[in-house]
XYZ file of C-alpha atoms in Angstrom:
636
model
C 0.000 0.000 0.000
C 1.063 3.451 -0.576
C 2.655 5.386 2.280
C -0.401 8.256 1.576
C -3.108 5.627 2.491
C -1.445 5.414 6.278
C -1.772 9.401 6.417
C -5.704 9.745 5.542
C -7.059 6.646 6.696
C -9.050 8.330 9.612
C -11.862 8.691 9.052
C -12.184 10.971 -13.878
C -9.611 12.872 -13.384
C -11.149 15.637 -15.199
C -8.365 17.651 -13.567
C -5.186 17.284 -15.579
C -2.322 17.872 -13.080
C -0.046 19.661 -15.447
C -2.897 22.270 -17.062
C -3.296 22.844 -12.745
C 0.133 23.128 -12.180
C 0.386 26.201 -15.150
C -2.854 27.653 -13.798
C -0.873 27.550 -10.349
C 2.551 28.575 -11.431
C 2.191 30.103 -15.003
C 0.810 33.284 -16.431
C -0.731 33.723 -19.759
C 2.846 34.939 -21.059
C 6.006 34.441 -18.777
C 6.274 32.233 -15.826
C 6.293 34.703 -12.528
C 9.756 33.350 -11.671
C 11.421 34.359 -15.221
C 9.753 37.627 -15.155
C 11.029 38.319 -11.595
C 14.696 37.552 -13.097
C 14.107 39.925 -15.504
C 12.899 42.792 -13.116
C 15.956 42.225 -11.090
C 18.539 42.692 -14.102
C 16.577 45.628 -15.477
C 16.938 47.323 -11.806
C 20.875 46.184 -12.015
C 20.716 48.030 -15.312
C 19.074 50.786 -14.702
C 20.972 51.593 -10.981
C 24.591 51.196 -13.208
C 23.172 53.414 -15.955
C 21.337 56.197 -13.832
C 23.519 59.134 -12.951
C 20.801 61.390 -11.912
C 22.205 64.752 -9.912
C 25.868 65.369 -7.841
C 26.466 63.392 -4.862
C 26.020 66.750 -3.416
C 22.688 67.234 -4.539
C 21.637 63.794 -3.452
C 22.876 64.305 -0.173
C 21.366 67.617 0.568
C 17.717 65.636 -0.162
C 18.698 62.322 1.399
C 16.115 62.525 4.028
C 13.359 63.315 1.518
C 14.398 60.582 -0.619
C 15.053 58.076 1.756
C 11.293 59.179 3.096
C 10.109 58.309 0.154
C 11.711 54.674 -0.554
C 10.067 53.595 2.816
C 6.494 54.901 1.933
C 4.295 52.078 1.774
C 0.710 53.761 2.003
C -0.675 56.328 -0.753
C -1.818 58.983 1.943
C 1.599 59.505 2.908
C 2.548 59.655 -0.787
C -0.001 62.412 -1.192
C 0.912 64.446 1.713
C 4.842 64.474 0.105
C 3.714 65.108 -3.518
C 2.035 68.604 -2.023
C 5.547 69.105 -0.275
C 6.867 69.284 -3.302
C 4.823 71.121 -5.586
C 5.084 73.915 -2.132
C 8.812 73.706 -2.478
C 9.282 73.168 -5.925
C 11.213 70.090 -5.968
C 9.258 68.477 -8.777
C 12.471 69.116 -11.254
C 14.964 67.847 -9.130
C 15.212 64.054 -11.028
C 16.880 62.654 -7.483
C 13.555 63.022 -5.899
C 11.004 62.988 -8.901
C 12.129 59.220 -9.832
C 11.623 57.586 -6.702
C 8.763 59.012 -6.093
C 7.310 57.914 -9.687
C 8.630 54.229 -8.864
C 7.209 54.325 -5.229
C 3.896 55.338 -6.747
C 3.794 53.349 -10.172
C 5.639 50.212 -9.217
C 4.752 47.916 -5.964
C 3.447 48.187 -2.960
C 0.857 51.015 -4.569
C 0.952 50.646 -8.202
C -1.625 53.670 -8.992
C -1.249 53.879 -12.503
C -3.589 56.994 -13.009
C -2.636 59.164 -10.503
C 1.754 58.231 -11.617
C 0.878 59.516 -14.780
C -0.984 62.737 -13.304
C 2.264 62.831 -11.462
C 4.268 62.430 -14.243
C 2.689 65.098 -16.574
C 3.942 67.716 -13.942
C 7.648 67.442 -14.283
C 9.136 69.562 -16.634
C 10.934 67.638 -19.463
C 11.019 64.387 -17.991
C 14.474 62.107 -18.335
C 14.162 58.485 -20.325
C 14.595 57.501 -16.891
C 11.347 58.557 -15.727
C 9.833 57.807 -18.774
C 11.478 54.060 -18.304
C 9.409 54.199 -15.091
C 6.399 54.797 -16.368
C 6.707 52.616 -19.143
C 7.257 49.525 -16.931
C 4.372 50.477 -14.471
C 2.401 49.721 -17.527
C 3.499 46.459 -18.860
C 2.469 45.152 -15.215
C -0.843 47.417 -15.618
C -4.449 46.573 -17.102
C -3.298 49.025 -19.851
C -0.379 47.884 -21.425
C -0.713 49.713 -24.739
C -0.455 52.954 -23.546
C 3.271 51.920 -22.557
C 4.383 51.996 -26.379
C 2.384 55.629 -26.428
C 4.695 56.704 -23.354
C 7.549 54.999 -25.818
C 6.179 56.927 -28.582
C 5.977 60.474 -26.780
C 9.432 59.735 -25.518
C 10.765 59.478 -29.252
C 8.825 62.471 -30.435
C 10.371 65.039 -28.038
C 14.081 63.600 -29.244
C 14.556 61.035 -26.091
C 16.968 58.054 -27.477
C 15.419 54.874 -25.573
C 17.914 52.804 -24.220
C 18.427 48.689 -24.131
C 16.046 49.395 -20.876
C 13.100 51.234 -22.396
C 12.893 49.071 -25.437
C 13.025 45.753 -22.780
C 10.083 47.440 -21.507
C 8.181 48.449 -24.651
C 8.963 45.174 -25.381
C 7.118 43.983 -22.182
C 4.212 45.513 -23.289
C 3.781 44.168 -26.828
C 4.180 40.854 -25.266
C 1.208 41.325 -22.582
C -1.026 41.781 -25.759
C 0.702 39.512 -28.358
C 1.401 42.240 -30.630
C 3.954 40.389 -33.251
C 4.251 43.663 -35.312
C 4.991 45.830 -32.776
C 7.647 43.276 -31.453
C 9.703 43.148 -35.097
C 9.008 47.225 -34.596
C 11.217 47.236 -31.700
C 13.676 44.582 -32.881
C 14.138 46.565 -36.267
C 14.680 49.755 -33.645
C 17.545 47.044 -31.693
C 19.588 46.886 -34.334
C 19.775 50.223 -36.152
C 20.420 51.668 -32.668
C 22.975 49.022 -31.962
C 21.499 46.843 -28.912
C 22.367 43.655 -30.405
C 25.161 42.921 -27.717
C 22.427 43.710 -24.451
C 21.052 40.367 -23.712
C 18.685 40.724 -21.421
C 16.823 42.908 -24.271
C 17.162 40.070 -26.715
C 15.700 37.762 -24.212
C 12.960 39.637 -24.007
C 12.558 39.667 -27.980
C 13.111 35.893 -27.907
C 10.286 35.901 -25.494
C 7.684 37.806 -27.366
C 8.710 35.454 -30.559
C 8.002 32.538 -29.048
C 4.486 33.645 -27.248
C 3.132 34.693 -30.903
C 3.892 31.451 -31.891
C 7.250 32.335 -34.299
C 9.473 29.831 -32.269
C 12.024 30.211 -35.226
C 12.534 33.574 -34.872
C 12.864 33.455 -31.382
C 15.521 30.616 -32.201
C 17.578 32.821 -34.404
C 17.916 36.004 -32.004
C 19.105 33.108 -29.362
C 21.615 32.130 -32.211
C 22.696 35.699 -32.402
C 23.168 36.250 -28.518
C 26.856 36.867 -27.801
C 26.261 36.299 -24.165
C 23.309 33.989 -22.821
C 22.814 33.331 -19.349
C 20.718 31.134 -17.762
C 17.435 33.474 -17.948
C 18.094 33.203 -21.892
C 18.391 29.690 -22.217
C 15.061 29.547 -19.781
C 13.407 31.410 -22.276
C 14.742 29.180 -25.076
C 13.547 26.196 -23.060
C 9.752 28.180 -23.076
C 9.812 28.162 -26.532
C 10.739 24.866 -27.088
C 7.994 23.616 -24.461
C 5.535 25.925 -26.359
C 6.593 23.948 -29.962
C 6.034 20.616 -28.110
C 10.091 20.349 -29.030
C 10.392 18.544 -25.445
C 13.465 16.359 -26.782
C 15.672 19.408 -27.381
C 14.651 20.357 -23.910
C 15.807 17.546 -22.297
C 19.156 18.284 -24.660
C 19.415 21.712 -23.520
C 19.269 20.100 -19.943
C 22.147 17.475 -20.251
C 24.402 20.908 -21.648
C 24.054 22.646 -18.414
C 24.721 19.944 -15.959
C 28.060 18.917 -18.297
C 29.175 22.581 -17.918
C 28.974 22.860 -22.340
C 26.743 26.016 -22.199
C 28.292 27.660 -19.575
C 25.307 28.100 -16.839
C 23.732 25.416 -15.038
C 20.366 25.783 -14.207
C 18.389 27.565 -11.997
C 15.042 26.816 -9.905
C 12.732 27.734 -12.936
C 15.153 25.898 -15.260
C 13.872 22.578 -13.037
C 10.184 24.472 -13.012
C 10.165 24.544 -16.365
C 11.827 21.084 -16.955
C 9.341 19.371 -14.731
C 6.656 20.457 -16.785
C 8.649 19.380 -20.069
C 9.015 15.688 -18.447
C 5.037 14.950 -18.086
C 3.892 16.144 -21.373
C 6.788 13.506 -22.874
C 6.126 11.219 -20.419
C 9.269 10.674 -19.265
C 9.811 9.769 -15.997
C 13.617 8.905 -15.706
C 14.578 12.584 -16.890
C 12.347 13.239 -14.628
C 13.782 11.647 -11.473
C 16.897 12.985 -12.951
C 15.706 16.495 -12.873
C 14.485 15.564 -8.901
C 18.106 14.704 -8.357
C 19.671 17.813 -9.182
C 17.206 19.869 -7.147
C 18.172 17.798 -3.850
C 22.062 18.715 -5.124
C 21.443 22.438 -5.378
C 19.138 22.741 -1.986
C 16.092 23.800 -4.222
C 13.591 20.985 -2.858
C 12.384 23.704 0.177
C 10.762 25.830 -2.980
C 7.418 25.351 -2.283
C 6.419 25.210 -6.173
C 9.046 23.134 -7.265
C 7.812 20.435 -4.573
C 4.118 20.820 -6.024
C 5.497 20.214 -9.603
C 7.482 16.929 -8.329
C 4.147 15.985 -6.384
C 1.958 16.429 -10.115
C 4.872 15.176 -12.192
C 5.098 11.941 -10.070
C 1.168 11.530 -10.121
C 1.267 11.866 -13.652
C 3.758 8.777 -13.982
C 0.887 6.571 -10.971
C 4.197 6.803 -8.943
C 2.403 7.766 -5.833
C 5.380 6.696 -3.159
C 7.595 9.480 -4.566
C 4.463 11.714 -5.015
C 3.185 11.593 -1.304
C 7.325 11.330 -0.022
C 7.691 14.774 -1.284
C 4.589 15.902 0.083
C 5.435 14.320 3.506
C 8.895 16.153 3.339
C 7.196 19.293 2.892
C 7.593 22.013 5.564
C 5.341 24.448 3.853
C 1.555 23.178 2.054
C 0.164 25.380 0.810
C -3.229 25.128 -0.981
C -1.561 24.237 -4.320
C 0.437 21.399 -2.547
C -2.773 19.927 -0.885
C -5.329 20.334 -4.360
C -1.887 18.313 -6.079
C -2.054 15.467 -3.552
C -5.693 15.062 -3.889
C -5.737 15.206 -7.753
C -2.962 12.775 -7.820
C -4.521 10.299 -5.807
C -8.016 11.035 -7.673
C -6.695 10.335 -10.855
C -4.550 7.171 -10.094
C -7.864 5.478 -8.808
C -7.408 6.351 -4.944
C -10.443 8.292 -4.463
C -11.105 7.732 -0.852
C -7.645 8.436 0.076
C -8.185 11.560 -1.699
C -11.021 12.779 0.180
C -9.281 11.653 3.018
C -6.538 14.203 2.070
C -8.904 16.665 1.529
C -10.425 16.691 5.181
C -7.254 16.508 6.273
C -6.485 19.362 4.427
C -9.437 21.523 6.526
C -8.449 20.222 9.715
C -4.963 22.367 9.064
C -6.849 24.980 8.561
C -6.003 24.743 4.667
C -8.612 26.879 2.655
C -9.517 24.734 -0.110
C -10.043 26.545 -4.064
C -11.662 26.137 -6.709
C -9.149 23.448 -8.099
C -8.966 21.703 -4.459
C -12.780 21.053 -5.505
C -12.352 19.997 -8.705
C -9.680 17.165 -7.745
C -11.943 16.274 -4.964
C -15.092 15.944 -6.962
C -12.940 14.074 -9.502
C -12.014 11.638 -6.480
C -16.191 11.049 -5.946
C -16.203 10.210 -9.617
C -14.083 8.086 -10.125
C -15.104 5.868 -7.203
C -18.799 6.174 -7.732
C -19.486 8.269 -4.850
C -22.189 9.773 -5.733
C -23.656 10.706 -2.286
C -20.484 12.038 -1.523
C -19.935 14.097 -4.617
C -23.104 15.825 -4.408
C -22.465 16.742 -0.574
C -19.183 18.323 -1.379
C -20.552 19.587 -4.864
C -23.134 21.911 -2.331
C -20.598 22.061 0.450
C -18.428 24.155 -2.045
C -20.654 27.013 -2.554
C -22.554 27.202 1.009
C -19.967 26.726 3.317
C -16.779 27.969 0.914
C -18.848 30.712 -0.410
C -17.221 28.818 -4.266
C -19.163 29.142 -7.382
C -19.414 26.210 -9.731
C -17.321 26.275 -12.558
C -17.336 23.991 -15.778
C -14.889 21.893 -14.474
C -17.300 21.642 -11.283
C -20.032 20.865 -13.595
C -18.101 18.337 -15.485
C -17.001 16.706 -12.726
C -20.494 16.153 -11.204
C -22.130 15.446 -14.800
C -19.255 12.420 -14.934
C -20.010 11.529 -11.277
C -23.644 10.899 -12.336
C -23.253 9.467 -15.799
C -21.365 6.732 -14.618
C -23.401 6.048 -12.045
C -26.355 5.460 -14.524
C -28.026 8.705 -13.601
C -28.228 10.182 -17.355
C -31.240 11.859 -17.003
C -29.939 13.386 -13.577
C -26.710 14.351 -15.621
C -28.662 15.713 -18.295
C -30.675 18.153 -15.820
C -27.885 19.582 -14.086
C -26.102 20.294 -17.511
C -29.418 22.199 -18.561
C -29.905 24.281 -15.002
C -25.988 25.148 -15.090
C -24.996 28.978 -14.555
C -22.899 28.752 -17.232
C -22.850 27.378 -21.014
C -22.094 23.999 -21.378
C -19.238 23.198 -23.489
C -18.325 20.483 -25.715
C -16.451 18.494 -23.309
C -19.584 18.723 -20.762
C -21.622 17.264 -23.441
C -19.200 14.461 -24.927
C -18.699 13.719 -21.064
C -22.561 12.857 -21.276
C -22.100 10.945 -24.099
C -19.676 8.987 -23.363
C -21.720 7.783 -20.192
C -24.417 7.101 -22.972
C -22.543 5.075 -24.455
C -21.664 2.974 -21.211
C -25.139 2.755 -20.360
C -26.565 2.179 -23.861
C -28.919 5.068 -23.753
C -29.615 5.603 -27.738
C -31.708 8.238 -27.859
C -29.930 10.496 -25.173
C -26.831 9.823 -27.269
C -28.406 11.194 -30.208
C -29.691 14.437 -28.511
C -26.448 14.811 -26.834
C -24.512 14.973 -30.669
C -27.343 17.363 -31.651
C -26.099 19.611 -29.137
C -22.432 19.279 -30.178
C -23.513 19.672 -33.448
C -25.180 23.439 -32.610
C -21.899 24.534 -30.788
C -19.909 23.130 -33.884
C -17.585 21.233 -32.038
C -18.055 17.759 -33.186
C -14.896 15.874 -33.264
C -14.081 12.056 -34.680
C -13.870 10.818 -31.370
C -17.822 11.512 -30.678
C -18.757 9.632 -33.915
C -16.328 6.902 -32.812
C -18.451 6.790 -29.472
C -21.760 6.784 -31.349
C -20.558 4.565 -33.387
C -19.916 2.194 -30.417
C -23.431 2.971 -28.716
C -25.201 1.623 -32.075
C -22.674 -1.667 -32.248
C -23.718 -1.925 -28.599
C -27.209 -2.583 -29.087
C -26.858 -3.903 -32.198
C -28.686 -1.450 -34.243
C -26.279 -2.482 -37.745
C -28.797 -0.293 -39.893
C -27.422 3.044 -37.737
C -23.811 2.074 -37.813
C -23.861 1.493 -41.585
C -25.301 4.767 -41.860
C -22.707 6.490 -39.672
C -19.944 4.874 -41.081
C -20.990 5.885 -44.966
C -21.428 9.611 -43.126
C -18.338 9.591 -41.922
C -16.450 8.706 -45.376
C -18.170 10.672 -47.006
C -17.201 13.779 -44.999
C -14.113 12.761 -44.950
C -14.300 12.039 -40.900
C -10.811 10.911 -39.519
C -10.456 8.772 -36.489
C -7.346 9.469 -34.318
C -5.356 6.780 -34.219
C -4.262 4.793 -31.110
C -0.729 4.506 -29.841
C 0.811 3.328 -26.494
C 3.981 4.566 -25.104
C 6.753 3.169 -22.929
C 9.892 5.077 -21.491
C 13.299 3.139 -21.657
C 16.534 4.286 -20.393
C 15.251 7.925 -21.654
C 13.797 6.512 -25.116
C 10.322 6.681 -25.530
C 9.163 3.688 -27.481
C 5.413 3.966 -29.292
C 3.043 1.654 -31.071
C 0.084 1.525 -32.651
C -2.018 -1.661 -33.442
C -0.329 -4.031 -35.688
C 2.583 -2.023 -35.549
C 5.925 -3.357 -37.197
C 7.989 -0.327 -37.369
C 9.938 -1.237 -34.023
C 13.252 -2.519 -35.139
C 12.869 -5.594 -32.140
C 9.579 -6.264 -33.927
C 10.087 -9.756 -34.754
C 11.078 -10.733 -30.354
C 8.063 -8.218 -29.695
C 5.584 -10.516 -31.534
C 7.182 -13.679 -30.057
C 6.779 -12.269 -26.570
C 3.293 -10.850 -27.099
C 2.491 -14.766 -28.460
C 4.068 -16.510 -25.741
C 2.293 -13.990 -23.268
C -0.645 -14.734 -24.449
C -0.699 -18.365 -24.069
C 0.294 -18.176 -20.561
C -2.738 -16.307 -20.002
C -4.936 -18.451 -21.458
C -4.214 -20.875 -19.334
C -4.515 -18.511 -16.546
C -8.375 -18.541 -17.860
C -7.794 -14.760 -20.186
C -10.138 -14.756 -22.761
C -10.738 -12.124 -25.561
C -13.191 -9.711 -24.800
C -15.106 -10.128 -28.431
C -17.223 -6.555 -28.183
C -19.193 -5.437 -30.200
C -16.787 -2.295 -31.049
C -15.887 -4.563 -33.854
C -18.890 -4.748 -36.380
C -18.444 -6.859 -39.452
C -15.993 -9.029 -38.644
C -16.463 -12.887 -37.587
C -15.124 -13.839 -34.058
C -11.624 -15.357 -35.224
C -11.249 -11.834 -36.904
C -12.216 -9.691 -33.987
C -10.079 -12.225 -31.693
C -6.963 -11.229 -34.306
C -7.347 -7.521 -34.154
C -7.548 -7.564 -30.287
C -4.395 -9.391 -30.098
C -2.586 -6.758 -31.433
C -3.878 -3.405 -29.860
C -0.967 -0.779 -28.837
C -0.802 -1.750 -25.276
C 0.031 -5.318 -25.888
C 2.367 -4.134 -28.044
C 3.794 -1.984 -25.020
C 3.572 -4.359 -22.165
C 5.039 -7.481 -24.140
C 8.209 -4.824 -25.027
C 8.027 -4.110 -21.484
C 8.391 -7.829 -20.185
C 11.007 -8.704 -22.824
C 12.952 -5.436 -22.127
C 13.134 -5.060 -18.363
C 14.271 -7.343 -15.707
C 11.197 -9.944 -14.087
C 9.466 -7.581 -11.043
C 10.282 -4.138 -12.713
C 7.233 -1.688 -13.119
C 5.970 -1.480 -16.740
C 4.616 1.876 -17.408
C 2.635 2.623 -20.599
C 0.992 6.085 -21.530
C -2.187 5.496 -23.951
C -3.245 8.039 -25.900
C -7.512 7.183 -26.048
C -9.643 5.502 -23.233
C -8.183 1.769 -22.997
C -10.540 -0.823 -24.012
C -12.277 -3.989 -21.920
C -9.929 -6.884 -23.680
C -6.812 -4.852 -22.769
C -7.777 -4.055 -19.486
C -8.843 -7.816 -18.697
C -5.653 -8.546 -20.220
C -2.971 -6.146 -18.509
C -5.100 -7.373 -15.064
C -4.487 -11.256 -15.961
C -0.867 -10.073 -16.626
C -0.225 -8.322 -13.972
C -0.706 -11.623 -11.773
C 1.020 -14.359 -13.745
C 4.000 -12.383 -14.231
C 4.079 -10.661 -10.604
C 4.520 -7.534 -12.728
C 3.086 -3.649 -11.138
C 1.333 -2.316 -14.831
C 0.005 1.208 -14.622
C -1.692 2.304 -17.860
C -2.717 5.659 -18.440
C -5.632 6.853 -20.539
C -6.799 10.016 -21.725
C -8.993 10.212 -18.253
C -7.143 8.517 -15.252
C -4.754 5.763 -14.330
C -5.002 2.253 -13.641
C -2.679 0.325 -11.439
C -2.572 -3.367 -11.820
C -1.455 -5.492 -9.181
C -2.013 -9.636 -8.594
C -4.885 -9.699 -11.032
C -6.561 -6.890 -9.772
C -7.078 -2.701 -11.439
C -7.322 0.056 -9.091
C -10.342 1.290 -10.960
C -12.002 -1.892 -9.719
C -13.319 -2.536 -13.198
C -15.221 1.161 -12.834
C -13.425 3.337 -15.530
């Protein structure tokens, strides 16, 4: 049993860990951690390039100025600003700037009254216009930082590497790719090309309009890159799903090749890059080298390991990094409970999540979502809808439409369609497609026809229709053998030219990841994968496995459907597994679409004549298979 079980045994995953963990820990543009590098070199920049008045003048004001650097309310602000305009000290730039960064910039950050402010000093320096400038590429209104840029050019003010880094700033908070190849024609004709920290920037905006080659090439032409610019460079890979040449990237900095090792957000950043590739070694590589460096009391970086471990059904390392935890925080706690949600714990999950209130943890909206997951995936549907009206009543929460989702899943599977149906139609927001295919996919568990029909009406007025809902319709007519609808749905679908995603299975291997797709034969150990999968397969049988013959299959006899089961991706996977690992080791395989009954019968049966852990992952949750039993306790 895992070591979490021992912690909360008093008395669907909807929720994908790593979209929770960006919600958590990402912005819309830069992660908080890289833009906090970059605030702290453009302070070191502008402090080395800011000459302001004598060190006479300066010292004759000190008090004043020192006044102002420790003002942290906006009254006391006020009551200095009429000091000034009484003693006209407005054009005096030794007390004017601090004053516009004290008032701009953090703790007050009053935009409108900075620029009131502002518009009083006679002819302002780049430095306050710098100022200004930055206060609004943190502000609701970052466009009217390239006007402050433009105003500053008009009245014969050369912007320096720092104003353009800021202008920059702005463009990116609103994706503006012209405005960004503005600024980087302006780089070069004024001759920034050697300032880094202002190509990083560039690369930045590049990569967040989606022109990762461009952002490449400005890397290529840094003369000096530092570890914020090859955090960037790892962004933009991550962002082109080029997760490989992250992992590359990785390997340079530890061997000393690129001349920086990495940071904190470099093993933020590479955390993230190891679930979407599904690769858990680099992973637990990447785990190792934040022990070295002392990072593993960063709160985030511990709630990363916690998801990235959970993503892998490695719950032991998940819950021993939450147990070494000094400080949870609500993003630690919502982690733990998705993790053991989606890996088929859901008791121990809610477990964690009383747990959670008896420290006094305020749960979120997310905390909910994993929880309610939890409910779901255990059939808890008593449970679920306690905590579903807990949420709002006693957490004062509304319902999102991963709330909704959640509950519409929780009562699908339970065979409560109509139920689901009901609280999709009396929701306080819009249902979205994946509300709706969540309803049809319990359709097609339940083999509710006409439901199933309405329900692909509905996608069919949002115009989101996809393959995979045809697929499932598909499946609901072959279940009750209506052949008349399925031939139908099947000419439809050629004839709009309809393509089905194919499967594929996935295994890690000493940092190769390995994928097949039925029948495959492109694996160069092909010929020992088939022999294994055949020799596997007898065993079983005489275990008493026996081909689940459904009726996803139409149109083909019984020795044909038992012939195309044999070969499905995950036996693929698992029978490279077994021949490629030593007996006892943990087989691991990532599947792309929900796993189906014959490979799930079969990976259980497996699991107990070869004393072999297998955890599969779906598109939805985990299963763990252990001495002929699943996790999901055959309720997926």
């Amino acid at each position: 049993m895992t070591p979490a079980f021992h912690l909360f045994n008093s008395n669907r995953s909807s929720l994908n860990l790593q979209h929770y963990l960006c919600l958590s820990h990402y912005t819309t543009t830069t992660p908080p951690s890289i833009a906090k590098q970059f605030q702290e070199h453009h302070r070191h920049h502008q402090n080395q390039t800011n000459p302001l008045l004598s060190s006479l003048e300066r010292k004759s004001h000190q008090p004043l100025i020192s006044l102002i650097k420790s003002c942290t309310q906006k009254s006391h602000l006020l009551q200095i600003h009429g000091h000034l305009i009484r003693n006209s000290l407005l054009h005096y730039p030794a007390i004017s700037l601090p004053f516009l960064s004290r008032m701009a910039l953090s703790p007050i950050r009053d935009i409108s009254y900075s620029r009131q402010f502002f518009s009083q000093i006679p002819n302002p320096s780049v430095f306050l216009y710098n100022t200004l400038i930055r206060a609004y590429s943190m502000s609701n209104s970052p466009i009217e930082g390239f006007f402050m840029y433009q105003e500053m050019r008009k009245k014969g003010l050369r912007a320096d590497p720092v104003s353009l880094s800021f202008v920059i700033r702005c463009y990116i908070r609103i994706c503006s790719l012209i405005g960004g190849e503005q600024v980087h024609a302006r780089i070069l004709s004024d001759g920034h090309q050697s300032d880094s920290l202002l190509l990083t920037n560039l690369m930045d905006l590049y990569s967040l309009c989606d022109k990762g080659s461009e952002a490449c090439k400005v890397f290529d032409e840094m003369r000096q890159r530092d570890t914020i610019a090859w955090n960037v460079l790892i962004s933009c890979y991550m962002r082109n799903r080029r997760t490989r040449d992250v992992m590359v990237i990785f390997d340079g900095m530890l061997s000393g090749e690129l001349g920086c090792e990495p940071d904190d957000v470099t093993c933020l950043l590479l955390l993230q890059a190891c679930a979407n590739l599904g690769a858990l070694e680099f992973g637990e590589k990447v785990h190792g080298h934040i022990v070295e460096r002392g990072y593993d009391n960063a709160t985030n970086l511990c709630n990363s390991l916690i998801a990235m471990y959970s993503q892998f059904g490695n719950l032991d390392k998940a819950f021993g990094v939450f147990k070494g935890m000094h400080n949870k925080n609500v993003v630690t706690w919502s982690a733990i409970i998705s993790g053991l949600a989606m890996n088929g714990y859901g008791r121990e999950a809610i477990g964690a999540f009383e747990e959670m209130l008896k420290m006094g943890v305020l749960p979120d909206d997310l905390t909910f979502t994993g929880v309610l997951s939890a409910c779901s995936n255990c059939g808890l549907v008593d449970k679920g809808m306690l905590i579903f009206a807990r949420m709002s009543k006693e957490f004062g929460i509304v319902p999102n439409i991963h709330h909704y989702g959640c509950m519409v899943d929780l009562l699908g599977r339970a065979g409560q369609l109509h139920q689901a149906y009901q609280l999709i139609m009396s929701m306080r927001v819009k249902p979205d497609s994946t509300i709706w295919r969540t309803l049809l996919g319990a359709c097609r568990i339940h083999r509710n026809v006409i439901l199933g029909e309405h329900v692909v009406e509905h996608l069919i007025e949002l115009k989101a229709q996809e393959a995979g809902d045809y697929v499932l319709l598909f499946n609901l007519y072959s279940s009750v053998d209506n052949w008349k609808k399925v031939t139908e749905l099947r000419k439809f679908m050629k004839e709009k030219g309809i393509q089905i995603t194919p499967a594929s299975s996935s295994i890690e291997l000493k940092g190769k990841v390995h994928e097949f797709v039925v029948d495959d034969v492109s694996h160069p150990q092909k010929d020992e994968i088939y022999e294994m999968l055949d020799e596997i397969s007898k065993q079983l049988k005489i275990a008493g496995y026996v081909a689940e013959i459904t009726s996803e299959l139409p149109n083909l006899d019984a020795e044909e459907k038992r012939y195309v089961l044999s070969y499905h991706s995950e036996k693929l996977a698992i029978a490279f597994g077994v021949l490629a690992t030593p007996p006892g080791t943990t087989i691991r395989i990532a599947k792309n679409l929900r796993i189906c009954v014959d490979c799930h019968n079969f990976a259980k049966i497996l699991s107990g004549v070869y004393n072999r852990q297998v955890i599969i992952t779906d598109h939805t949750r985990f299963h763990h298979f252990r001495g002929g039993h699943c996790s999901c306790n055959d309720y997926w």
